[in-house]
Every structure is written in C-alpha cells, then in structure tokens.
Short mmCIF file of N, CA, C and O in Angstrom, two decimals:
data_model
loop_
_atom_site.label_atom_id
_atom_site.label_comp_id
_atom_site.label_asym_id
_atom_site.label_seq_id
_atom_site.Cartn_x
_atom_site.Cartn_y
_atom_site.Cartn_z
N MET A 1 56.90 105.43 186.09
CA MET A 1 55.95 103.86 185.72
C MET A 1 56.64 103.38 185.60
O MET A 1 57.14 103.64 184.19
N ASP A 2 56.95 102.10 186.04
CA ASP A 2 57.76 101.39 185.97
C ASP A 2 57.28 100.61 184.80
O ASP A 2 55.89 99.90 185.62
N ALA A 3 57.33 99.20 184.37
CA ALA A 3 56.93 98.26 184.05
C ALA A 3 56.70 97.37 184.67
O ALA A 3 55.75 96.53 184.42
N ALA A 4 57.50 96.60 185.03
CA ALA A 4 57.22 95.73 186.05
C ALA A 4 56.06 96.02 187.16
O ALA A 4 55.60 95.45 186.91
N GLU A 5 56.02 97.39 188.17
CA GLU A 5 55.02 97.52 188.57
C GLU A 5 53.26 97.62 187.78
O GLU A 5 52.42 97.40 188.26
N LEU A 6 53.66 97.81 186.85
CA LEU A 6 52.29 97.90 186.01
C LEU A 6 51.86 96.38 185.78
O LEU A 6 50.73 96.32 185.39
N ARG A 7 53.15 95.59 185.77
CA ARG A 7 52.31 93.51 185.71
C ARG A 7 52.03 93.58 185.83
O ARG A 7 51.17 92.65 186.36
N GLU A 8 52.20 94.70 187.74
CA GLU A 8 51.52 93.31 189.24
C GLU A 8 49.43 93.92 189.01
O GLU A 8 48.73 93.36 188.94
N LYS A 9 49.70 95.18 187.85
CA LYS A 9 48.23 95.26 188.71
C LYS A 9 47.39 94.88 187.22
O LYS A 9 47.51 93.64 186.19
N THR A 10 45.73 94.22 187.72
CA THR A 10 45.25 93.27 186.59
C THR A 10 44.70 94.06 185.70
O THR A 10 45.09 95.56 185.75
N ALA A 11 44.38 94.05 184.83
CA ALA A 11 43.55 94.35 183.52
C ALA A 11 42.80 96.12 183.61
O ALA A 11 43.21 96.85 183.39
N ASP A 12 41.50 95.16 184.60
CA ASP A 12 41.33 96.42 185.59
C ASP A 12 41.57 97.92 185.89
O ASP A 12 41.02 98.91 184.71
N GLU A 13 42.21 97.12 186.67
CA GLU A 13 43.17 98.65 187.16
C GLU A 13 44.16 98.84 185.46
O GLU A 13 44.14 100.37 185.72
N LEU A 14 44.75 98.67 184.69
CA LEU A 14 45.77 98.90 184.11
C LEU A 14 44.55 100.31 182.72
O LEU A 14 44.63 100.57 182.06
N LYS A 15 43.77 99.16 182.82
CA LYS A 15 42.55 100.30 181.81
C LYS A 15 41.73 101.10 182.53
O LYS A 15 42.32 102.48 182.03
N SER A 16 42.13 101.66 184.00
CA SER A 16 40.79 102.29 184.21
C SER A 16 42.84 103.93 184.49
O SER A 16 42.78 104.87 184.10
N GLU A 17 44.31 102.93 184.61
CA GLU A 17 44.72 104.33 184.09
C GLU A 17 44.72 104.43 182.61
O GLU A 17 45.59 105.61 182.69
N LEU A 18 45.30 103.68 182.05
CA LEU A 18 44.82 104.41 180.59
C LEU A 18 43.80 105.40 180.61
O LEU A 18 44.61 106.28 180.00
N ALA A 19 42.42 105.46 180.82
CA ALA A 19 41.48 106.60 181.05
C ALA A 19 42.32 107.85 181.82
O ALA A 19 42.56 108.63 181.07
N ARG A 20 42.83 107.67 182.80
CA ARG A 20 43.55 108.46 183.18
C ARG A 20 44.34 109.26 182.56
O ARG A 20 44.34 110.50 182.96
N LEU A 21 45.50 108.57 181.88
CA LEU A 21 46.25 108.80 181.46
C LEU A 21 46.33 109.77 179.55
O LEU A 21 46.59 110.41 180.18
N LYS A 22 45.17 108.99 179.72
CA LYS A 22 44.21 109.64 178.38
C LYS A 22 44.17 111.09 178.99
O LYS A 22 43.45 112.03 178.12
N LYS A 23 43.33 111.21 180.24
CA LYS A 23 42.27 112.69 179.96
C LYS A 23 44.34 113.74 180.97
O LYS A 23 43.20 114.82 180.23
N GLU A 24 44.96 113.10 181.05
CA GLU A 24 45.90 114.20 181.67
C GLU A 24 46.57 114.22 180.39
O GLU A 24 46.84 116.29 180.22
N SER A 25 46.45 113.47 178.80
CA SER A 25 47.48 114.13 177.66
C SER A 25 45.93 115.11 177.27
O SER A 25 46.33 116.04 176.55
N PHE A 26 44.84 115.12 177.40
CA PHE A 26 44.17 115.68 177.07
C PHE A 26 43.65 117.51 178.13
O PHE A 26 44.45 118.04 176.95
N ASN A 27 43.71 117.13 178.85
CA ASN A 27 44.62 118.56 179.34
C ASN A 27 45.87 118.95 179.57
O ASN A 27 45.95 120.15 179.43
N LEU A 28 46.35 118.37 179.28
CA LEU A 28 48.29 118.83 178.78
C LEU A 28 47.72 119.40 176.97
O LEU A 28 49.21 121.22 177.14
N ARG A 29 47.46 119.35 176.75
CA ARG A 29 47.31 119.38 174.65
C ARG A 29 46.59 121.10 175.56
O ARG A 29 46.91 122.07 174.44
N PHE A 30 45.69 121.43 175.55
CA PHE A 30 45.03 122.05 176.21
C PHE A 30 45.91 123.88 177.05
O PHE A 30 45.94 124.68 176.64
N GLN A 31 46.18 123.22 178.23
CA GLN A 31 47.53 124.05 178.64
C GLN A 31 47.96 124.83 177.58
O GLN A 31 48.50 125.85 177.96
N VAL A 32 48.77 123.77 176.77
CA VAL A 32 49.81 123.90 175.44
C VAL A 32 49.37 125.18 174.51
O VAL A 32 50.06 125.80 174.26
N ALA A 33 48.37 124.92 174.61
CA ALA A 33 47.39 125.38 173.02
C ALA A 33 46.58 126.81 174.00
O ALA A 33 46.64 127.70 173.48
N SER A 34 47.23 127.05 174.68
CA SER A 34 46.73 128.14 175.51
C SER A 34 47.66 128.73 176.86
O SER A 34 48.11 130.12 176.54
N GLY A 35 48.43 127.97 176.90
CA GLY A 35 50.33 129.27 176.55
C GLY A 35 50.19 128.91 177.96
O GLY A 35 51.48 129.07 178.46
N GLY A 36 50.06 129.14 179.01
CA GLY A 36 49.60 128.74 180.46
C GLY A 36 50.41 126.88 181.07
O GLY A 36 50.34 126.73 182.22
N PHE A 37 51.63 126.60 180.33
CA PHE A 37 52.34 125.96 180.20
C PHE A 37 53.86 125.26 180.26
O PHE A 37 54.50 125.81 179.36
N SER A 38 54.05 124.94 181.50
CA SER A 38 55.86 125.08 181.20
C SER A 38 56.95 123.93 181.56
O SER A 38 58.02 123.45 181.17
N ASN A 39 56.15 122.60 182.36
CA ASN A 39 56.75 121.59 181.75
C ASN A 39 56.54 120.30 180.90
O ASN A 39 55.17 119.90 181.24
N THR A 40 56.75 121.25 179.91
CA THR A 40 56.80 119.72 178.93
C THR A 40 56.69 118.53 178.63
O THR A 40 57.30 118.03 177.72
N ALA A 41 58.37 118.26 179.70
CA ALA A 41 59.05 117.04 179.35
C ALA A 41 57.38 115.69 180.21
O ALA A 41 57.02 115.12 179.83
N ARG A 42 56.66 116.63 180.79
CA ARG A 42 54.99 115.97 181.31
C ARG A 42 54.73 115.50 180.03
O ARG A 42 54.35 114.49 180.31
N MET A 43 54.77 116.22 179.67
CA MET A 43 53.14 115.27 178.03
C MET A 43 54.98 114.39 177.98
O MET A 43 53.79 112.99 177.04
N ARG A 44 55.67 113.93 177.65
CA ARG A 44 56.28 112.98 177.15
C ARG A 44 56.30 111.90 178.12
O ARG A 44 56.60 110.81 177.66
N GLU A 45 56.42 112.14 179.36
CA GLU A 45 56.13 110.97 180.32
C GLU A 45 54.56 110.30 180.34
O GLU A 45 55.21 109.44 180.46
N VAL A 46 54.23 111.07 179.69
CA VAL A 46 52.38 110.43 179.78
C VAL A 46 52.21 110.03 178.21
O VAL A 46 51.43 108.64 178.59
N ARG A 47 53.04 110.07 177.27
CA ARG A 47 52.25 109.74 176.35
C ARG A 47 53.92 108.20 176.21
O ARG A 47 53.57 106.88 176.42
N ARG A 48 54.92 108.59 177.01
CA ARG A 48 55.15 107.16 177.31
C ARG A 48 54.88 105.74 178.76
O ARG A 48 54.08 104.82 178.22
N ASP A 49 54.27 106.62 178.82
CA ASP A 49 53.59 105.76 180.13
C ASP A 49 52.34 104.98 179.14
O ASP A 49 51.93 103.92 179.88
N THR A 50 51.18 106.02 178.79
CA THR A 50 50.49 105.66 178.03
C THR A 50 50.51 104.32 176.76
O THR A 50 49.94 102.84 177.22
N ALA A 51 51.92 103.89 175.76
CA ALA A 51 52.49 102.95 175.91
C ALA A 51 52.89 102.21 176.63
O ALA A 51 52.97 100.76 176.43
N ARG A 52 53.22 102.35 177.89
CA ARG A 52 53.93 101.26 179.06
C ARG A 52 52.89 101.07 178.49
O ARG A 52 52.23 99.17 178.69
N VAL A 53 51.88 101.29 178.95
CA VAL A 53 50.15 100.17 180.01
C VAL A 53 49.44 99.83 178.89
O VAL A 53 48.41 98.53 178.90
N LEU A 54 49.29 100.16 176.75
CA LEU A 54 48.71 99.83 176.31
C LEU A 54 49.69 97.76 175.96
O LEU A 54 48.89 97.34 175.66
N THR A 55 51.07 98.66 176.32
CA THR A 55 51.80 96.87 176.16
C THR A 55 51.43 96.12 177.15
O THR A 55 51.66 95.02 176.54
N VAL A 56 51.41 97.00 178.60
CA VAL A 56 50.48 95.71 178.94
C VAL A 56 50.26 94.92 178.55
O VAL A 56 49.20 93.85 179.16
N LEU A 57 48.91 96.12 178.65
CA LEU A 57 47.48 95.38 178.23
C LEU A 57 47.53 94.67 177.27
O LEU A 57 47.10 93.28 177.50
N ASN A 58 47.88 95.09 176.42
CA ASN A 58 48.05 93.30 175.06
C ASN A 58 48.97 92.24 175.49
O ASN A 58 48.83 91.28 174.74
N GLU A 59 49.93 92.66 176.87
CA GLU A 59 50.48 90.99 177.63
C GLU A 59 49.59 90.42 177.09
O GLU A 59 49.17 89.28 177.42
N LYS A 60 48.62 91.36 178.91
CA LYS A 60 48.05 89.85 179.30
C LYS A 60 46.30 89.59 178.73
O LYS A 60 46.41 89.17 178.67
N GLU A 61 46.13 90.66 177.77
CA GLU A 61 44.68 90.13 176.68
C GLU A 61 45.34 90.39 175.45
O GLU A 61 45.69 91.69 174.63
N PRO A 62 45.48 88.86 174.57
CA PRO A 62 45.88 89.23 173.66
C PRO A 62 44.32 89.73 172.45
O PRO A 62 43.20 89.89 172.90
N PRO A 63 45.22 90.41 171.78
CA PRO A 63 43.59 90.96 171.19
C PRO A 63 42.62 89.87 170.33
O PRO A 63 43.44 88.70 170.38
N GLN A 64 41.88 89.86 170.77
CA GLN A 64 41.58 88.62 169.02
C GLN A 64 40.91 88.25 168.42
O GLN A 64 40.88 89.92 167.10
N ARG A 65 41.03 87.90 167.53
CA ARG A 65 40.42 87.46 165.88
C ARG A 65 39.85 87.79 165.76
O ARG A 65 38.84 86.94 166.03
N SER A 66 39.75 88.46 164.77
CA SER A 66 38.83 89.13 162.94
C SER A 66 38.41 87.35 162.81
O SER A 66 39.77 86.27 161.63
N VAL A 67 36.90 86.56 162.41
CA VAL A 67 36.74 86.46 161.72
C VAL A 67 36.08 86.33 159.81
O VAL A 67 35.40 87.50 159.76
N ASP A 68 37.44 86.13 159.07
CA ASP A 68 37.18 86.29 157.48
C ASP A 68 35.73 86.01 156.82
O ASP A 68 36.37 84.47 157.30
N ARG A 69 34.37 85.72 157.04
CA ARG A 69 33.61 85.41 156.05
C ARG A 69 33.83 86.24 154.93
O ARG A 69 34.43 87.12 154.44
N GLU A 70 33.39 84.14 154.28
CA GLU A 70 33.47 84.61 152.81
C GLU A 70 31.57 83.86 152.09
O GLU A 70 30.81 83.23 152.46
N ASP A 71 30.79 85.26 151.60
CA ASP A 71 29.19 85.42 151.84
C ASP A 71 29.56 85.29 149.94
O ASP A 71 30.23 85.29 149.40
#
C-alpha cells in the first residue's frame, strides 16, 4: 500500500482500512501462536500499512486539543 494511494481516500475510508488491518493483524497473531503460519513477512507489512494509515489519517484530521481546566 502506497502513501499517495492512501492520501486520495477520505477519512472514513481510512478508518475502515485501519479496522481491516487491525483485524488482519489479530488473525495473524493467532496463526503464529497456533504454529500454522508460514508467511512471517506479512506481519511486518500489516504493521507498516497500519502506521501509514494512521499517519495519513492524522494529516487529514489533526488531533483535538484537550482543554486544561483549573477548578
């Protein structure tokens, strides 16, 4: 997955892509734990794709500032 490709997507599309990647990461971890996993490079790809999606999502929607209150 390319960062330029991700920048063309909307924030909602990126959020759904992030959910899909997290689900895939969860499933891959289970496969590794059960010993039935042979493509270990895929785990690295999923982690990096997740980071790319989060980076582009933060570019599109900057985090909201928290307001410090003194009571």
